[in-house]
Coordinates of C-alpha atoms (C1' of nucleotides) in Angstrom, one line a residue:
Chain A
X81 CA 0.0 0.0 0.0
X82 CA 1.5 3.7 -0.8
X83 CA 1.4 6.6 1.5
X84 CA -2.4 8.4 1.1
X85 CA -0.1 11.6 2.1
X86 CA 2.6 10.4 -1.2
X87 CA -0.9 10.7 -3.4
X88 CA -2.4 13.9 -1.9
X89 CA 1.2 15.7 -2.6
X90 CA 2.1 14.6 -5.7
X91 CA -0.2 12.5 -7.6
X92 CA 1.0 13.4 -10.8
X93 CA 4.6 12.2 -9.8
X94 CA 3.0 8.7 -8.7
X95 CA 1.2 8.7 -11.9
X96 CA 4.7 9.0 -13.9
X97 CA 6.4 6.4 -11.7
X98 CA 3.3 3.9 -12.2
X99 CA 3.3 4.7 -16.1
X100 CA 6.8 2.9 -15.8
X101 CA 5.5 0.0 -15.3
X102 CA 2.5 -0.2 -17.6
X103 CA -0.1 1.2 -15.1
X104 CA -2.1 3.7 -15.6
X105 CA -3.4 6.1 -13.3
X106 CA -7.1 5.8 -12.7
X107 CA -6.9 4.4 -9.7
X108 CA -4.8 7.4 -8.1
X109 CA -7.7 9.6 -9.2
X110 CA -10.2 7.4 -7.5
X111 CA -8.0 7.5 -4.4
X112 CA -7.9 10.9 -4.3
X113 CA -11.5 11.4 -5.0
X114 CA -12.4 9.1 -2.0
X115 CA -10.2 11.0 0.0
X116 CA -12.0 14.5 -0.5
X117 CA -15.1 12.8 0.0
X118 CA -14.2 11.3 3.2
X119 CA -12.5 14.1 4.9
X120 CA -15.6 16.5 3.8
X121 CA -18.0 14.2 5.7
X122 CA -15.8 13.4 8.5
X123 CA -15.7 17.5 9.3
X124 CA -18.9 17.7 9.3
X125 CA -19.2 14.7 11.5
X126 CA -16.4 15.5 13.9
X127 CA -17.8 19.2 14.6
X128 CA -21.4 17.3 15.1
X129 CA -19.6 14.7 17.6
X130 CA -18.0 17.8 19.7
X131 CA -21.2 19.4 19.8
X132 CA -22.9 16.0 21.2
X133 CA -20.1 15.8 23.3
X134 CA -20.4 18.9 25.2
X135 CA -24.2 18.8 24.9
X136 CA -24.0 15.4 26.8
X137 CA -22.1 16.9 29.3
X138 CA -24.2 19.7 29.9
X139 CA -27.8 18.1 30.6
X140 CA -25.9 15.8 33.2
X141 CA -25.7 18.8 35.1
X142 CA -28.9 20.5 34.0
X143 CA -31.1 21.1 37.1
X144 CA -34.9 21.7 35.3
X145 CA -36.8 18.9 33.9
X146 CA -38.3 21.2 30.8
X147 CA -35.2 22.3 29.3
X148 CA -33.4 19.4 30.0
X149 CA -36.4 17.3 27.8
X150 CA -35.7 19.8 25.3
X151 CA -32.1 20.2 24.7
X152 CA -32.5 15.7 24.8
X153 CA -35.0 16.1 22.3
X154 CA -32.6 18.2 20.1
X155 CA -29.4 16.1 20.9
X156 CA -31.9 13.5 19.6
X157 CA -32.1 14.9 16.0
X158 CA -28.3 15.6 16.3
X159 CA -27.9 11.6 17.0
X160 CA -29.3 10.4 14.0
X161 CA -27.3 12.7 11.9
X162 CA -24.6 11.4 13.4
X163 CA -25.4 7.6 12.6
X164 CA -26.2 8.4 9.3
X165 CA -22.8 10.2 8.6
X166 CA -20.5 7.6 10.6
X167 CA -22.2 5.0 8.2
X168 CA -21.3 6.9 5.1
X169 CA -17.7 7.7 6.3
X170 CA -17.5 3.9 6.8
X171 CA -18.3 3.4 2.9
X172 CA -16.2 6.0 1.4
X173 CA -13.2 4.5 3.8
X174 CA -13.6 0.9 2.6
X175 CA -14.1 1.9 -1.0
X176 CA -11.1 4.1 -0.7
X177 CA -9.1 1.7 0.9
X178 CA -9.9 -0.8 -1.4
X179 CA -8.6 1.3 -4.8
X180 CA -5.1 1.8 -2.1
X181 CA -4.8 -1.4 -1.4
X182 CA -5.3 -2.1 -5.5
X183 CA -2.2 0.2 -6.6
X184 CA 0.9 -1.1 -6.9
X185 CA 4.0 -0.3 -5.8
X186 CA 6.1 2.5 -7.5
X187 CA 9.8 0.9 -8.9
X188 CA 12.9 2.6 -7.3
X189 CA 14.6 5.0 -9.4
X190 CA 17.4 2.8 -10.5
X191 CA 15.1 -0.3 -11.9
X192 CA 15.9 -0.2 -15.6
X193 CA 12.4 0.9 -17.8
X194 CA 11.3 -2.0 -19.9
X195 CA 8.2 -3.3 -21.0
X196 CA 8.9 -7.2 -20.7
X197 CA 10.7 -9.9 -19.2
X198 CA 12.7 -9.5 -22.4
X199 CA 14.2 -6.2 -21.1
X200 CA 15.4 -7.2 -17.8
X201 CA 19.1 -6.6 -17.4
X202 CA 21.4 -9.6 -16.8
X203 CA 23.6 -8.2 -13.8
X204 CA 26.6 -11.0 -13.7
X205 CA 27.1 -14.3 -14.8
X206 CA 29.0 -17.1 -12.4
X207 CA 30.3 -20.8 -13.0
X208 CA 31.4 -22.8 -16.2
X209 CA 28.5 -24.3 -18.4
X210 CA 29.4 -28.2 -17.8
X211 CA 31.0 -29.6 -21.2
X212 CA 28.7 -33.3 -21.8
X213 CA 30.5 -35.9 -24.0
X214 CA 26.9 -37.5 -24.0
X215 CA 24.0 -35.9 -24.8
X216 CA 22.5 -34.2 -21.3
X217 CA 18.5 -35.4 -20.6
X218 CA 15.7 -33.3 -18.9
X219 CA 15.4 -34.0 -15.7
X220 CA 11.8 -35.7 -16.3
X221 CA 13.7 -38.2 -18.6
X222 CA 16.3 -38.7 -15.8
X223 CA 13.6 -39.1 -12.6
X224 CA 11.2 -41.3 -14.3
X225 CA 14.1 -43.7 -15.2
X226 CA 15.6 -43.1 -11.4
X227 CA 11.8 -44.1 -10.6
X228 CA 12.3 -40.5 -8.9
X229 CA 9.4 -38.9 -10.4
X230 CA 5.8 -39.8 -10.7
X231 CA 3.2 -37.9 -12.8
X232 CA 1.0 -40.4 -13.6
X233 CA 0.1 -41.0 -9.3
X234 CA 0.5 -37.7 -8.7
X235 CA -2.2 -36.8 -11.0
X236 CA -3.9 -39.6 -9.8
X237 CA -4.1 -38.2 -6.2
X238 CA -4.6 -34.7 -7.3
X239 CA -5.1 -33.4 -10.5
X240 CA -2.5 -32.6 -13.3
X241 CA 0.9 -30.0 -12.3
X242 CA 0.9 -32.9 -8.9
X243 CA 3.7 -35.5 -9.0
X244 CA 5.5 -38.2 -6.4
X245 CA 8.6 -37.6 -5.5
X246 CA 9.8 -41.5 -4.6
X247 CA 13.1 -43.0 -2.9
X248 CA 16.5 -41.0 -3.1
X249 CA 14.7 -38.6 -5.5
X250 CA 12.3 -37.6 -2.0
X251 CA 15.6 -37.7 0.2
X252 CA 17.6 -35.3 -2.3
X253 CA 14.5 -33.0 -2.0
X254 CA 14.7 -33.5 1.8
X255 CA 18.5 -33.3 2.2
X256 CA 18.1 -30.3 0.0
X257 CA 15.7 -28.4 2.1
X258 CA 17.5 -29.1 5.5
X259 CA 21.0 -27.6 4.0
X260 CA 19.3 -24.4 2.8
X261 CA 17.7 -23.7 6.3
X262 CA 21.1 -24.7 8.3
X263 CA 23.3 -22.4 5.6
X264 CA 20.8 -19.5 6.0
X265 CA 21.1 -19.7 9.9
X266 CA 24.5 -19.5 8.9
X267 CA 24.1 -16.2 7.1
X268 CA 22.4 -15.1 10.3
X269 CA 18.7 -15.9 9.4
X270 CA 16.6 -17.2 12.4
X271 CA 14.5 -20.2 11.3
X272 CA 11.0 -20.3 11.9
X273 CA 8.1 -22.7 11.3
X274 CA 5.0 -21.3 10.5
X275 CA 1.3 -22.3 9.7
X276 CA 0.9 -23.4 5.9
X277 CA -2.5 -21.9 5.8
X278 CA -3.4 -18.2 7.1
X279 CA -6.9 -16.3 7.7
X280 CA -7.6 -14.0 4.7
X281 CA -6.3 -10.8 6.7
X282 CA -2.8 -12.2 6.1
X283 CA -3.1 -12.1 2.3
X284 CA -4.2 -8.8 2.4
X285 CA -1.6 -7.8 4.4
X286 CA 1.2 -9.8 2.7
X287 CA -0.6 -8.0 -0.9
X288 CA -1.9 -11.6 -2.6
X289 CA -4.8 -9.7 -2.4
X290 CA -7.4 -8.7 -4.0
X291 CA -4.8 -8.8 -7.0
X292 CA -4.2 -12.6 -7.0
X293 CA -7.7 -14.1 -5.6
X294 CA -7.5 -16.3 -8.3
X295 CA -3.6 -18.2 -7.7
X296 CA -4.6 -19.2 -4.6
X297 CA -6.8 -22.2 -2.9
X298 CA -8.7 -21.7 0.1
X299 CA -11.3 -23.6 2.4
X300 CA -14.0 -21.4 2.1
X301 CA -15.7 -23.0 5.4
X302 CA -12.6 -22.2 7.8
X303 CA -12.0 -19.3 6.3
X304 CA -8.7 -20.3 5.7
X305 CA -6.3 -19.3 2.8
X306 CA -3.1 -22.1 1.9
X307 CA -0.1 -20.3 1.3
X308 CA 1.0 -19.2 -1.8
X309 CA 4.4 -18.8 0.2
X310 CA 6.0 -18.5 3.0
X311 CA 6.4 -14.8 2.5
X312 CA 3.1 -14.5 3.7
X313 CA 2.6 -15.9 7.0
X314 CA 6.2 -14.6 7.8
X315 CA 5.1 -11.0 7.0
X316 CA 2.3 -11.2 9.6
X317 CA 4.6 -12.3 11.9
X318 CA 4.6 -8.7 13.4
X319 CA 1.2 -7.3 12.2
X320 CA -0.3 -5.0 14.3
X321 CA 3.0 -4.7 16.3
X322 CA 5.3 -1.8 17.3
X323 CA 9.0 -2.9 17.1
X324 CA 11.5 -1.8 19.5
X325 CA 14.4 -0.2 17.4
X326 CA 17.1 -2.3 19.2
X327 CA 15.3 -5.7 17.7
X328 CA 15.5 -4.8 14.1
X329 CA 17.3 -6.2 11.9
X330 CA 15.2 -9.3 12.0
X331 CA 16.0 -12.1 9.7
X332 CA 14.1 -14.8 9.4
X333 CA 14.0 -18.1 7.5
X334 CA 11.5 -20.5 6.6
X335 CA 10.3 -23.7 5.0
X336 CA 7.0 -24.1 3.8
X337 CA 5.6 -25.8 0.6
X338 CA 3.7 -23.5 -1.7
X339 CA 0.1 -23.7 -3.3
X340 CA -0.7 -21.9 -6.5
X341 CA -3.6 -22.5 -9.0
X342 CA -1.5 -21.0 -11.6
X343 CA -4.4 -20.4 -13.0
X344 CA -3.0 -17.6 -15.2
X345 CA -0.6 -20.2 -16.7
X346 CA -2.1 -23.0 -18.2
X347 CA -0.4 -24.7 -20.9
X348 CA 2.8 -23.1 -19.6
X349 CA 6.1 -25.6 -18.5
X350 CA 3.0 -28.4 -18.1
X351 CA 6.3 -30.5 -18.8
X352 CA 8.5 -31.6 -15.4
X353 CA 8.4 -30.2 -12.3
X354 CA 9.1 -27.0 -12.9
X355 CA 5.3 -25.4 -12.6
X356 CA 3.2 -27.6 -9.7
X357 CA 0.3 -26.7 -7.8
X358 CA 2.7 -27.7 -4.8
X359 CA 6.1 -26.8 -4.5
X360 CA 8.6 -26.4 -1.5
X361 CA 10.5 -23.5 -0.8
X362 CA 12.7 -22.1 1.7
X363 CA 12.5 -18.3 2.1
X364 CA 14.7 -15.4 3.2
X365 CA 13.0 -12.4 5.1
X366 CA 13.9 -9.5 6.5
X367 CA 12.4 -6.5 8.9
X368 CA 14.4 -3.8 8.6
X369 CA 15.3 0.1 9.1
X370 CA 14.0 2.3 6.3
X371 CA 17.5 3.4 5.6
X372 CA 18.7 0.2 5.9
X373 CA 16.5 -1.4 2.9
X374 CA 18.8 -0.9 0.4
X375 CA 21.6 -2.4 1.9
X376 CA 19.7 -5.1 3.4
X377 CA 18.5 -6.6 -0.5
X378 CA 22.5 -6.6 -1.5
X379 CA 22.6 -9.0 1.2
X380 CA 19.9 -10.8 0.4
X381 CA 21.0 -10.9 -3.2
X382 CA 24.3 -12.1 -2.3
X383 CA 23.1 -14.5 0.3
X384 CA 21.2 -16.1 -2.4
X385 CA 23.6 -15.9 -4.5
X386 CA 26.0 -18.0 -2.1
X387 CA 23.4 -20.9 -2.2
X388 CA 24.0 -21.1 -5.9
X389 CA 27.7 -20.9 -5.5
X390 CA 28.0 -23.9 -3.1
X391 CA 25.7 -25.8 -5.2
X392 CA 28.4 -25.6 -7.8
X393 CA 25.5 -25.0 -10.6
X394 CA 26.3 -21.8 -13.0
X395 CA 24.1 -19.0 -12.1
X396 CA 23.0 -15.4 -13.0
X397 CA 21.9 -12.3 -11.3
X398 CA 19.4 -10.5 -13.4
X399 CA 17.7 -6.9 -12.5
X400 CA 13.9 -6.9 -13.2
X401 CA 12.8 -4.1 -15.2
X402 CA 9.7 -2.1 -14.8
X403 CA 7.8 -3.8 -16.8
X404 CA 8.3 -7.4 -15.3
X405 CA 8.5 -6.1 -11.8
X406 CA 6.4 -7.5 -9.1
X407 CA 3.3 -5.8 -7.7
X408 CA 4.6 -5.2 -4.1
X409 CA 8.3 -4.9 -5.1
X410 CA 10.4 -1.7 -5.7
X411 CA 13.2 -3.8 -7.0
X412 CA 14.1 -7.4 -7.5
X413 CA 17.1 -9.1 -8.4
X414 CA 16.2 -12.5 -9.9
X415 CA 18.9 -15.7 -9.8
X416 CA 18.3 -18.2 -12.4
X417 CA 20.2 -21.9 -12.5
X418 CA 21.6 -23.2 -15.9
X419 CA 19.7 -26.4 -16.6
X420 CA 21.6 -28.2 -19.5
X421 CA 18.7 -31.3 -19.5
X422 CA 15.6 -28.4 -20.8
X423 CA 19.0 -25.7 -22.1
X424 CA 17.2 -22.7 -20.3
X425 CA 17.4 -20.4 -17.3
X426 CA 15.6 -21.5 -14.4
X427 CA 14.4 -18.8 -11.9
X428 CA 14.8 -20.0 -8.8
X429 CA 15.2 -17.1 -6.3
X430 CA 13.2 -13.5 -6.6
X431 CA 14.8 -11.2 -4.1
X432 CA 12.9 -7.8 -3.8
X433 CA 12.9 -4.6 -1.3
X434 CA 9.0 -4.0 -0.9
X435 CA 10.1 -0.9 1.5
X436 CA 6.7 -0.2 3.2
X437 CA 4.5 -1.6 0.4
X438 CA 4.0 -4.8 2.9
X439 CA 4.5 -2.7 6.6
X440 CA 1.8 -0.4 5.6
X441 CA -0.8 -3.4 4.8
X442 CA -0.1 -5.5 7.7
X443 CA 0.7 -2.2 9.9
X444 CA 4.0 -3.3 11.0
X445 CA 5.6 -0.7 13.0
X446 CA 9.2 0.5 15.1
X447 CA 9.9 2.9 17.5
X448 CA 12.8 4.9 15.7
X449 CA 13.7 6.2 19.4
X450 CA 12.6 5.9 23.1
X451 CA 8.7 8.3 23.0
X452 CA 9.6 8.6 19.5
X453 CA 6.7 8.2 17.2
X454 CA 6.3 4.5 15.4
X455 CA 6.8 4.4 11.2
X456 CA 6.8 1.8 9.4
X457 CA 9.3 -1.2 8.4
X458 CA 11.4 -1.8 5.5
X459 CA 10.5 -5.6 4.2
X460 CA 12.4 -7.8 1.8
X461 CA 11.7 -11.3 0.7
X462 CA 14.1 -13.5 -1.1
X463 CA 13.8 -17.1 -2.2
X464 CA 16.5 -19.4 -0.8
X465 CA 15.9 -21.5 -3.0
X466 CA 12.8 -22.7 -4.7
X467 CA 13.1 -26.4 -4.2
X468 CA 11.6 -28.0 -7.4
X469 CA 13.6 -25.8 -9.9
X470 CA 16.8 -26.6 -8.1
X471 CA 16.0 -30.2 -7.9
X472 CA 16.0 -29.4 -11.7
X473 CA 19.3 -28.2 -12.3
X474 CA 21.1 -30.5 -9.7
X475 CA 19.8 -33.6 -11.7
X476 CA 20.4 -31.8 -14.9
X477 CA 24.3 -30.8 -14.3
X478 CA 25.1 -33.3 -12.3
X479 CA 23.9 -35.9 -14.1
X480 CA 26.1 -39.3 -15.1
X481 CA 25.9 -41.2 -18.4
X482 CA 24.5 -43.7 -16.5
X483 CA 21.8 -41.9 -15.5
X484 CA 22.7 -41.7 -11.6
X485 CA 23.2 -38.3 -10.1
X486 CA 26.3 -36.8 -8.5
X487 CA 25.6 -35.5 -5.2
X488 CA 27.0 -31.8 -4.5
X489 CA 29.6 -31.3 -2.0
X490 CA 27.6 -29.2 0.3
X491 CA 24.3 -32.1 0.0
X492 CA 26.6 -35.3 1.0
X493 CA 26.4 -34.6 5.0
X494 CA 22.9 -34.6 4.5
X495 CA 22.6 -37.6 2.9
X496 CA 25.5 -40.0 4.9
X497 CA 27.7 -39.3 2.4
X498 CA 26.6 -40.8 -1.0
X499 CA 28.7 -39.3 -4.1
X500 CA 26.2 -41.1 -6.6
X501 CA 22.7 -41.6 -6.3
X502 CA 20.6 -44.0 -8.0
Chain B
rG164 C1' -17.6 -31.9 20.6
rG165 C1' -19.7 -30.6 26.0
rA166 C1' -19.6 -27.3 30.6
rG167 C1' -17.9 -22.9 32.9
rA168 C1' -14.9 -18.4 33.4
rG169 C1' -12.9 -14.3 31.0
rA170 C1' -11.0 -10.4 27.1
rU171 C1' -9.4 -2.8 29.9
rG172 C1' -3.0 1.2 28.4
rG173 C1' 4.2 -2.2 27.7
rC174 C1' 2.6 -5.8 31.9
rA175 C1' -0.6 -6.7 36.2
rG176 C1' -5.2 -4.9 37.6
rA177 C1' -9.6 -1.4 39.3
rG178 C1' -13.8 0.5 37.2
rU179 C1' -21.6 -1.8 36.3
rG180 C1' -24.9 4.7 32.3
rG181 C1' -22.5 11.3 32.4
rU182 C1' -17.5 13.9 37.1
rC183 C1' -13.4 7.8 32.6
rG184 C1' -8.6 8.1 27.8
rA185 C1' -9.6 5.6 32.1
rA186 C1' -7.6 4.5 39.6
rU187 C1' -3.4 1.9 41.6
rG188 C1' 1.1 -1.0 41.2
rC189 C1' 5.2 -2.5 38.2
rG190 C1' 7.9 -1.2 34.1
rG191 C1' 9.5 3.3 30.8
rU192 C1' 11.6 8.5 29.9
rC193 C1' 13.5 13.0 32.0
rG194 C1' 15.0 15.7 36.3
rU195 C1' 16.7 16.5 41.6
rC196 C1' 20.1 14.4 45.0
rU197 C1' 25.1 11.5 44.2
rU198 C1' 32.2 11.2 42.3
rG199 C1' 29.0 7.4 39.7
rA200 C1' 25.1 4.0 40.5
rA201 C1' 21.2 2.4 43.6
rA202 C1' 17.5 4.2 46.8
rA203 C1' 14.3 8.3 47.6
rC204 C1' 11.7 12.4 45.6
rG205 C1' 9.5 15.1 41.5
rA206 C1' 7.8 15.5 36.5
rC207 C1' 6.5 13.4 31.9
rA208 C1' 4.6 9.6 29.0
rG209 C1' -0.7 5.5 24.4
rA210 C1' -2.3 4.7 19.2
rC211 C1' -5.0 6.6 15.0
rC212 C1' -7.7 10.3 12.1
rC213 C1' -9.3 15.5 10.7
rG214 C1' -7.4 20.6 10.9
rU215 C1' -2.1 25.6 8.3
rG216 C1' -3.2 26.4 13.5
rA217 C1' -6.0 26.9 17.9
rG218 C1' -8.3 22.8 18.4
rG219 C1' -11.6 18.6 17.4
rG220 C1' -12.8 13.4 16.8
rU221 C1' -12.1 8.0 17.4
rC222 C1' -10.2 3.8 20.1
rC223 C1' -11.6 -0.4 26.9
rG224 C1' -11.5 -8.2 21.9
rU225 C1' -14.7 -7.5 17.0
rG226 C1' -19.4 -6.2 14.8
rG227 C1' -24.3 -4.5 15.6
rG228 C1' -28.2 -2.5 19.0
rU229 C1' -30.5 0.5 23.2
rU230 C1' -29.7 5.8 24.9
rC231 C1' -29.4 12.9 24.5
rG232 C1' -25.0 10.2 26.3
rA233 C1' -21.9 3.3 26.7
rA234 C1' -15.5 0.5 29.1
rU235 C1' -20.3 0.1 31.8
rC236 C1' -26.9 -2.3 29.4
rC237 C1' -28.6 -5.9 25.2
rC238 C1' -27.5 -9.3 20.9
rA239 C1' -24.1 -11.9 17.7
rC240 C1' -19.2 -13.3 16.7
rU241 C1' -13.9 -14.2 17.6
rC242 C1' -10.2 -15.5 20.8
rU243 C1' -8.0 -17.1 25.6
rC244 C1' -8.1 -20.0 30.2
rU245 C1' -10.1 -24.3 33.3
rC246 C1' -12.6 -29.0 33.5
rC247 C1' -14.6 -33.2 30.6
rU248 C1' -14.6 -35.9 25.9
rC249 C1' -11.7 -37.3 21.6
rC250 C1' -7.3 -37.7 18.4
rA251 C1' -1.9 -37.2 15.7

RNA sequence: GGAGAGAUGGCAGAGUGGUCGAAUGCGGUCGUCUUGAAAACGACAGACCCGUGAGGGUCCGUGGGUUCGAAUCCCACUCUCUCCUCCA
């Protein structure tokens, strides 16, 4: 959500920085209109409530019966005035808070302009592209042949984009997950385990809604939301909290699996495991300074970055331009994974500085100083890594002519130290 | 799932229609005293909204109702605790 004070000032400036990334302005205008609307009735209101006020005041100490039954008579008239306009301030509010919570946030200055995914800027590129002296296989080739993968019962339990994971093709996943968490406690990320579902106030606040009401599955009769990911139970962490200054940073990690309906997606990667209903992810998070934002994604960014490193898997750092940037982001680095088996990119990290975007939703505050008044947090959310799409590239580059898998380095701990898994 | 109790400021806790934004204690900030600290004493201190300002308004779990006026009365809901029941 943007500041309603950022709109009043300088809408026209908002409007330019929206028109950046293929938005235009209408709903700024219907903000704004809102906004007029609602402060017009509330003085109107207000001055009627002070007037109650004292009124009410007044007959408590009024000694003769008549005037008293008159001035309650009047105050009676006054009353109903009173209901009526609270009821109408309540509308305008929730229609105007609706349009806020509908715009999305403005890119920082330095995001390149672009109108596509095609225009996004590749930042760095790290790690030799593996030279095969056999010809490299997609990863669905290699898993069904492992007996790794299974589409056909996955579908069979749930619908197509679900898929078993079976014997060491489950404990890679497994092994995987467990390094990520104990490497990002490493990089000073506190782990946490949260709920996998959330009431609908934590979408809102996290900014899955009402934009993506359609990606995500819910149970209508608990009122319950499954997470789309961990980003958004971890942003509510703190909703409705004031912060002390001396606890921020906080970093936090997590490991949830992730439901999507991708329904805007069909027909797209229906091929693999690279697009499911149901994936796992660990994610990077951070509560930060204002000031400190900036700083804090480079560390995200590079954290990430490290993951990809160990994995010994060549990587690159994109920057998102405009036109491919997130809703709730103001910048976001993306880190894809060579995959030699499909010969593409695979995005498996989205780190982004949402500044207040997320704060001002879920009203996640900090005292700046002792008596100091709160403001709002700086939030960043990083994948660390998306699970499925590594899986991906570890079978893909690390794969034998055999058809086993090398392990990684960093993974043998984690799985009693197997080089080659079958 | 059944029965009962409860929800008030950072925490504890009083308050059953107007004098309550709310006693008191603890905690917090500042000051006095002190070489310094502690203790003692004194003062200050909530969040949000409207207003250039003076000032005004809202907030006692949430939503609705009664009333000239609600922390206080009524209704619904949510959550917490205790006991019973059941189950990873």
């Amino acid at each position: 959500m943007l500041d309603i004070k950022l709109l009043r000032e300088q809408p026209e400036w908002v409007k330019a920085q929206l028109a950046r990334t293929g938005t235009d302005g209408t709903l700024v205008d219907e903000v704004l209109a809102f906004d007029e609307q609602r402060r017009r009735l509330l003085q109107e209101v207000e001055s009627l409530k002070a007037e109650r006020n004292a009124a009410s005041k007044a007959i408590s100490k009024m000694q003769d019966a008549a005037q008293r039954d008159l001035r309650i008579a009047e105050m009676r008239v006054v009353g109903d005035r009173i209901a009526a306009l609270d009821r109408a301030v309540a509308e305008v509010e929730a229609a105007q808070r609706l349009a806020l919570l509908s715009i999305r946030n403005l890119p920082h200055p330095d995001v390149p302009d672009g109108a596509s995914e095609d225009e996004n800027v590749v930042l760095m590129q790290s790690g030799e592209l593996r030279a095969f002296d056999f010809g490299p296989k997609p990863h669905w080739e290699l898993g069904e042949a492992l007996g790794w993968l299974d589409f056909e019962r996955g579908v069979k339990l749930a619908g197509s984009r679900f898929y078993l994971l079976r014997g060491n093709g489950a404990r890679l996943q497994r092994a995987l997950i467990q390094w990520l968490l104990d490497l990002h406690g490493q990089q000073g990320y506190s782990e946490v385990y949260t709920p996998f579902v959330v009431k609908e106030q934590c979408m809102w606040g996290a900014g899955q809604l009402p934009k993506f009401r359609d990606n995500l599955y819910r149970d209508e009769d608990a009122g319950l939301w499954l997470v789309p990911t961990a980003e958004v139970p971890v942003t509510n962490i703190y909703a409705d909290e004031i912060l002390d200054a001396a606890q921020l940073p906080i970093y936090l990690c997590a490991y949830t699996p992730c439901f999507r309906r991708e329904q805007m997606s069909a027909g797209r990667d229906v091929r693999g495991i690279k697009r499911g209903h149901q994936f796992d992810k660990v994610e990077m998070y951070m509560f930060v300074r204002p000031e400190e934002s900036a700083a804090a994604l480079e560390k995200l960014r590079e954290d990430a970055a490290e993951t990809c490193r160990l994995l010994g898997i060549p990587y690159r750092i994109k920057a998102l331009c405009t036109g491919d940037l997130g809703a709730a982001a103001t910048r976001t680095y993306d880190l894809e994974l060579w995959s030699p088996g499909v010969q593409e990119w695979l995005e498996v990290s989205s780190c982004s500085n949402v500044e207040a975007y997320q704060a001002r939703r879920a009203n996640i505050r900090y005292r700046p100083e002792p008596g100091a008044r709160p403001d709002f947090v700086h939030t960043l959310n990083g994948s660390g890594l998306g699970v499925p799409r590594t899986m991906i590239a570890i079978m893909e580059n690390y794969q034998q002519p055999d058809g086993s898998i090398a392990v990684p380095d960093v993974l043998q701990p984690y799985l009693g130290g197997t080089q080659f898994l079958t």
